[in-house]
């Protein structure tokens, strides 16, 4: 990772149009920014490339309008093509988040360049061994979860053979935070009440979708999460 790369994973919002209860994505992002969010990921399993670029543009504009370009980083889930196109269009997008079935890490890094942020979802099975053994040369952080089963991503943590959902245990996260050579952000069903336990594990931050995107007051919900994390 270049020495100049700096980002704060402590309060990480993931958002797409399917998460906002029909409210504009930009307005929820604006509220989350006011509430103190530090990192934003545009993620949609329903939007096409053109719309993903538009949401990325909206998010970048919301960050710029708040004067927070240096503090809040913006990445896109899954779609290297969207990041590259957005950049080409002059949108300030900071990087990409990929999972275990997305494009290879070295391929993404090659196209993104050394300064972009590249996050990777840690493998669910044998998580600790995976984190210990993975070559992190091209990666900036790991996403891990789920902390709880979640309707937002019902397959998260599902054992392919048994169909059971495996959630990440506190003891495992303590070891993970200790073992991982790069920062780890944890999510999946995370709510306000989880903050003390999660913070105590030593991970770099929490990621949430619905705790913010479905809140009646997303700014207040964000502020409560951020305050609890910082306590
Ligand atoms: C920060 C963060 N961590 C994990 C994920 C999950 O990514 P992935 O496994 O690729 O699943 P999808 O999000 O693509 O459904 C994430 N998006 N962000
Ligand atoms: C993207 C993702 N990856 C693992 S769980 C999850 C969804 C988290 O959403 P929520 O905070 O609503 O449970
Ligand atoms: Mg993915």
PDB file of C-alpha atoms in Angstrom, residues 43-188:
ATOM      1  CA  UNK A  43     -23.708  -1.501  -3.897  1.00  0.00           C
ATOM      2  CA  UNK A  44     -26.711  -2.566  -5.937  1.00  0.00           C
ATOM      3  CA  UNK A  45     -27.781  -5.908  -7.273  1.00  0.00           C
ATOM      4  CA  UNK A  46     -30.592  -4.305  -9.311  1.00  0.00           C
ATOM      5  CA  UNK A  47     -29.057  -1.180 -10.850  1.00  0.00           C
ATOM      6  CA  UNK A  48     -27.408  -1.317 -14.271  1.00  0.00           C
ATOM      7  CA  UNK A  49     -23.992   0.174 -15.026  1.00  0.00           C
ATOM      8  CA  UNK A  50     -25.423   3.525 -16.093  1.00  0.00           C
ATOM      9  CA  UNK A  51     -27.406   3.876 -12.872  1.00  0.00           C
ATOM     10  CA  UNK A  52     -24.475   2.710 -10.736  1.00  0.00           C
ATOM     11  CA  UNK A  53     -22.397   5.454 -12.296  1.00  0.00           C
ATOM     12  CA  UNK A  54     -25.171   7.943 -11.503  1.00  0.00           C
ATOM     13  CA  UNK A  55     -25.316   6.808  -7.846  1.00  0.00           C
ATOM     14  CA  UNK A  56     -21.545   7.056  -7.649  1.00  0.00           C
ATOM     15  CA  UNK A  57     -21.715  10.572  -9.101  1.00  0.00           C
ATOM     16  CA  UNK A  58     -24.386  11.516  -6.535  1.00  0.00           C
ATOM     17  CA  UNK A  59     -22.323  10.115  -3.669  1.00  0.00           C
ATOM     18  CA  UNK A  60     -19.175  11.923  -4.837  1.00  0.00           C
ATOM     19  CA  UNK A  61     -21.170  15.149  -5.160  1.00  0.00           C
ATOM     20  CA  UNK A  62     -22.639  14.742  -1.669  1.00  0.00           C
ATOM     21  CA  UNK A  63     -19.144  14.228  -0.243  1.00  0.00           C
ATOM     22  CA  UNK A  64     -17.787  17.253  -2.155  1.00  0.00           C
ATOM     23  CA  UNK A  65     -20.757  19.471  -1.193  1.00  0.00           C
ATOM     24  CA  UNK A  66     -20.018  18.654   2.450  1.00  0.00           C
ATOM     25  CA  UNK A  67     -16.335  19.514   1.908  1.00  0.00           C
ATOM     26  CA  UNK A  68     -15.351  16.018   3.041  1.00  0.00           C
ATOM     27  CA  UNK A  69     -13.354  14.686   0.040  1.00  0.00           C
ATOM     28  CA  UNK A  70     -10.255  14.219   2.130  1.00  0.00           C
ATOM     29  CA  UNK A  71     -12.043  12.419   4.958  1.00  0.00           C
ATOM     30  CA  UNK A  72     -14.766  10.230   3.413  1.00  0.00           C
ATOM     31  CA  UNK A  73     -13.733   7.582   0.885  1.00  0.00           C
ATOM     32  CA  UNK A  74     -16.054   6.255  -1.811  1.00  0.00           C
ATOM     33  CA  UNK A  75     -15.870   2.781  -3.365  1.00  0.00           C
ATOM     34  CA  UNK A  76     -18.132   0.672  -5.592  1.00  0.00           C
ATOM     35  CA  UNK A  77     -19.069  -2.953  -4.904  1.00  0.00           C
ATOM     36  CA  UNK A  78     -18.178  -5.639  -7.467  1.00  0.00           C
ATOM     37  CA  UNK A  79     -17.923  -3.445 -10.568  1.00  0.00           C
ATOM     38  CA  UNK A  80     -14.432  -2.582 -11.798  1.00  0.00           C
ATOM     39  CA  UNK A  81     -16.003  -1.342 -15.043  1.00  0.00           C
ATOM     40  CA  UNK A  82     -18.165   1.156 -13.154  1.00  0.00           C
ATOM     41  CA  UNK A  83     -15.194   2.500 -11.190  1.00  0.00           C
ATOM     42  CA  UNK A  84     -13.122   2.931 -14.346  1.00  0.00           C
ATOM     43  CA  UNK A  85     -15.979   4.558 -16.264  1.00  0.00           C
ATOM     44  CA  UNK A  86     -16.822   6.866 -13.364  1.00  0.00           C
ATOM     45  CA  UNK A  87     -13.224   7.958 -13.096  1.00  0.00           C
ATOM     46  CA  UNK A  88     -13.091   8.574 -16.820  1.00  0.00           C
ATOM     47  CA  UNK A  89     -16.124  10.823 -16.440  1.00  0.00           C
ATOM     48  CA  UNK A  90     -14.289  12.874 -13.825  1.00  0.00           C
ATOM     49  CA  UNK A  91     -16.111  11.455 -10.799  1.00  0.00           C
ATOM     50  CA  UNK A  92     -13.948  11.215  -7.677  1.00  0.00           C
ATOM     51  CA  UNK A  93     -14.263   7.551  -6.784  1.00  0.00           C
ATOM     52  CA  UNK A  94     -11.585   6.136  -4.507  1.00  0.00           C
ATOM     53  CA  UNK A  95     -11.763   2.428  -5.231  1.00  0.00           C
ATOM     54  CA  UNK A  96     -13.524  -0.919  -5.398  1.00  0.00           C
ATOM     55  CA  UNK A  97     -14.777  -3.626  -3.027  1.00  0.00           C
ATOM     56  CA  UNK A  98     -14.694  -7.197  -4.339  1.00  0.00           C
ATOM     57  CA  UNK A  99     -15.822 -10.552  -3.006  1.00  0.00           C
ATOM     58  CA  UNK A 100     -14.598 -14.104  -3.374  1.00  0.00           C
ATOM     59  CA  UNK A 101     -16.456 -14.663  -6.657  1.00  0.00           C
ATOM     60  CA  UNK A 102     -15.616 -11.339  -8.281  1.00  0.00           C
ATOM     61  CA  UNK A 103     -12.678 -10.453 -10.543  1.00  0.00           C
ATOM     62  CA  UNK A 104      -9.203 -11.522  -9.330  1.00  0.00           C
ATOM     63  CA  UNK A 105      -7.446  -9.180  -6.920  1.00  0.00           C
ATOM     64  CA  UNK A 106      -4.308  -8.694  -9.059  1.00  0.00           C
ATOM     65  CA  UNK A 107      -6.384  -7.961 -12.145  1.00  0.00           C
ATOM     66  CA  UNK A 108      -8.389  -5.277 -10.283  1.00  0.00           C
ATOM     67  CA  UNK A 109      -5.226  -3.736  -8.860  1.00  0.00           C
ATOM     68  CA  UNK A 110      -3.638  -3.642 -12.302  1.00  0.00           C
ATOM     69  CA  UNK A 111      -6.526  -1.621 -13.726  1.00  0.00           C
ATOM     70  CA  UNK A 112      -7.150   0.531 -10.651  1.00  0.00           C
ATOM     71  CA  UNK A 113      -3.544   1.540 -10.124  1.00  0.00           C
ATOM     72  CA  UNK A 114      -1.605   1.670  -6.858  1.00  0.00           C
ATOM     73  CA  UNK A 115      -3.401   4.629  -5.273  1.00  0.00           C
ATOM     74  CA  UNK A 116      -6.933   3.238  -5.386  1.00  0.00           C
ATOM     75  CA  UNK A 117      -8.470   1.570  -2.332  1.00  0.00           C
ATOM     76  CA  UNK A 118      -9.174  -2.124  -2.922  1.00  0.00           C
ATOM     77  CA  UNK A 119     -11.244  -3.953  -0.297  1.00  0.00           C
ATOM     78  CA  UNK A 120     -11.848  -7.696  -0.305  1.00  0.00           C
ATOM     79  CA  UNK A 121     -14.519  -9.758   1.478  1.00  0.00           C
ATOM     80  CA  UNK A 122     -12.699 -12.360   3.549  1.00  0.00           C
ATOM     81  CA  UNK A 123     -13.648 -15.955   2.843  1.00  0.00           C
ATOM     82  CA  UNK A 124     -16.237 -17.303   5.264  1.00  0.00           C
ATOM     83  CA  UNK A 125     -14.880 -20.815   5.683  1.00  0.00           C
ATOM     84  CA  UNK A 126     -11.680 -21.026   7.741  1.00  0.00           C
ATOM     85  CA  UNK A 127     -11.638 -17.263   8.033  1.00  0.00           C
ATOM     86  CA  UNK A 128      -8.594 -17.014  10.280  1.00  0.00           C
ATOM     87  CA  UNK A 129      -6.444 -19.242   8.079  1.00  0.00           C
ATOM     88  CA  UNK A 130      -7.580 -17.339   5.003  1.00  0.00           C
ATOM     89  CA  UNK A 131      -6.644 -13.976   6.486  1.00  0.00           C
ATOM     90  CA  UNK A 132      -3.302 -15.289   7.678  1.00  0.00           C
ATOM     91  CA  UNK A 133      -2.381 -16.878   4.357  1.00  0.00           C
ATOM     92  CA  UNK A 134      -3.727 -14.401   1.808  1.00  0.00           C
ATOM     93  CA  UNK A 135      -1.192 -12.276  -0.037  1.00  0.00           C
ATOM     94  CA  UNK A 136      -2.305  -8.772   0.917  1.00  0.00           C
ATOM     95  CA  UNK A 137       0.165  -6.921  -1.296  1.00  0.00           C
ATOM     96  CA  UNK A 138      -2.653  -5.599  -3.483  1.00  0.00           C
ATOM     97  CA  UNK A 139      -5.364  -5.282  -0.823  1.00  0.00           C
ATOM     98  CA  UNK A 140      -6.079  -2.404   1.557  1.00  0.00           C
ATOM     99  CA  UNK A 141      -8.673  -3.926   3.906  1.00  0.00           C
ATOM    100  CA  UNK A 142     -10.818  -6.994   4.566  1.00  0.00           C
ATOM    101  CA  UNK A 143     -14.594  -7.007   4.981  1.00  0.00           C
ATOM    102  CA  UNK A 144     -15.828  -9.802   7.257  1.00  0.00           C
ATOM    103  CA  UNK A 145     -19.212 -11.037   8.413  1.00  0.00           C
ATOM    104  CA  UNK A 146     -21.972 -11.590   9.050  1.00  0.00           C
ATOM    105  CA  UNK A 147     -22.018 -10.562  12.693  1.00  0.00           C
ATOM    106  CA  UNK A 148     -25.708 -11.582  12.731  1.00  0.00           C
ATOM    107  CA  UNK A 149     -27.907 -13.267  10.126  1.00  0.00           C
ATOM    108  CA  UNK A 150     -29.340 -10.560   7.890  1.00  0.00           C
ATOM    109  CA  UNK A 151     -32.250 -10.300   5.476  1.00  0.00           C
ATOM    110  CA  UNK A 152     -30.254  -7.776   3.436  1.00  0.00           C
ATOM    111  CA  UNK A 153     -27.892 -10.555   2.324  1.00  0.00           C
ATOM    112  CA  UNK A 154     -29.519 -13.817   3.405  1.00  0.00           C
ATOM    113  CA  UNK A 155     -26.727 -15.954   1.933  1.00  0.00           C
ATOM    114  CA  UNK A 156     -24.047 -14.229   4.036  1.00  0.00           C
ATOM    115  CA  UNK A 157     -22.269 -16.840   6.155  1.00  0.00           C
ATOM    116  CA  UNK A 158     -24.223 -19.753   4.692  1.00  0.00           C
ATOM    117  CA  UNK A 159     -22.391 -23.080   4.747  1.00  0.00           C
ATOM    118  CA  UNK A 160     -22.568 -24.421   1.188  1.00  0.00           C
ATOM    119  CA  UNK A 161     -22.974 -28.020   2.357  1.00  0.00           C
ATOM    120  CA  UNK A 162     -25.340 -27.711   5.325  1.00  0.00           C
ATOM    121  CA  UNK A 163     -27.130 -24.465   4.476  1.00  0.00           C
ATOM    122  CA  UNK A 164     -26.530 -23.278   8.058  1.00  0.00           C
ATOM    123  CA  UNK A 165     -25.666 -19.617   8.661  1.00  0.00           C
ATOM    124  CA  UNK A 166     -22.389 -19.144  10.504  1.00  0.00           C
ATOM    125  CA  UNK A 167     -22.034 -15.790  12.202  1.00  0.00           C
ATOM    126  CA  UNK A 168     -18.712 -14.352  13.340  1.00  0.00           C
ATOM    127  CA  UNK A 169     -18.129 -14.748  17.031  1.00  0.00           C
ATOM    128  CA  UNK A 170     -16.565 -12.089  19.218  1.00  0.00           C
ATOM    129  CA  UNK A 171     -13.583 -14.290  20.149  1.00  0.00           C
ATOM    130  CA  UNK A 172     -12.954 -14.996  16.482  1.00  0.00           C
ATOM    131  CA  UNK A 173     -13.045 -11.280  15.627  1.00  0.00           C
ATOM    132  CA  UNK A 174     -10.558 -10.506  18.393  1.00  0.00           C
ATOM    133  CA  UNK A 175      -8.177 -13.033  16.856  1.00  0.00           C
ATOM    134  CA  UNK A 176      -8.925 -11.764  13.373  1.00  0.00           C
ATOM    135  CA  UNK A 177      -8.155  -8.151  14.288  1.00  0.00           C
ATOM    136  CA  UNK A 178      -4.920  -9.323  15.878  1.00  0.00           C
ATOM    137  CA  UNK A 179      -3.853 -11.621  13.018  1.00  0.00           C
ATOM    138  CA  UNK A 180      -4.782  -9.579   9.990  1.00  0.00           C
ATOM    139  CA  UNK A 181      -1.951  -7.604   8.423  1.00  0.00           C
ATOM    140  CA  UNK A 182      -4.491  -5.100   7.065  1.00  0.00           C
ATOM    141  CA  UNK A 183      -7.533  -3.441   8.718  1.00  0.00           C
ATOM    142  CA  UNK A 184     -10.774  -5.403   9.044  1.00  0.00           C
ATOM    143  CA  UNK A 185     -14.302  -3.976   8.883  1.00  0.00           C
ATOM    144  CA  UNK A 186     -17.191  -6.109  10.153  1.00  0.00           C
ATOM    145  CA  UNK A 187     -20.880  -6.086   9.278  1.00  0.00           C
ATOM    146  CA  UNK A 188     -24.012  -8.075   8.670  1.00  0.00           C
TER     147      UNK A 188
END
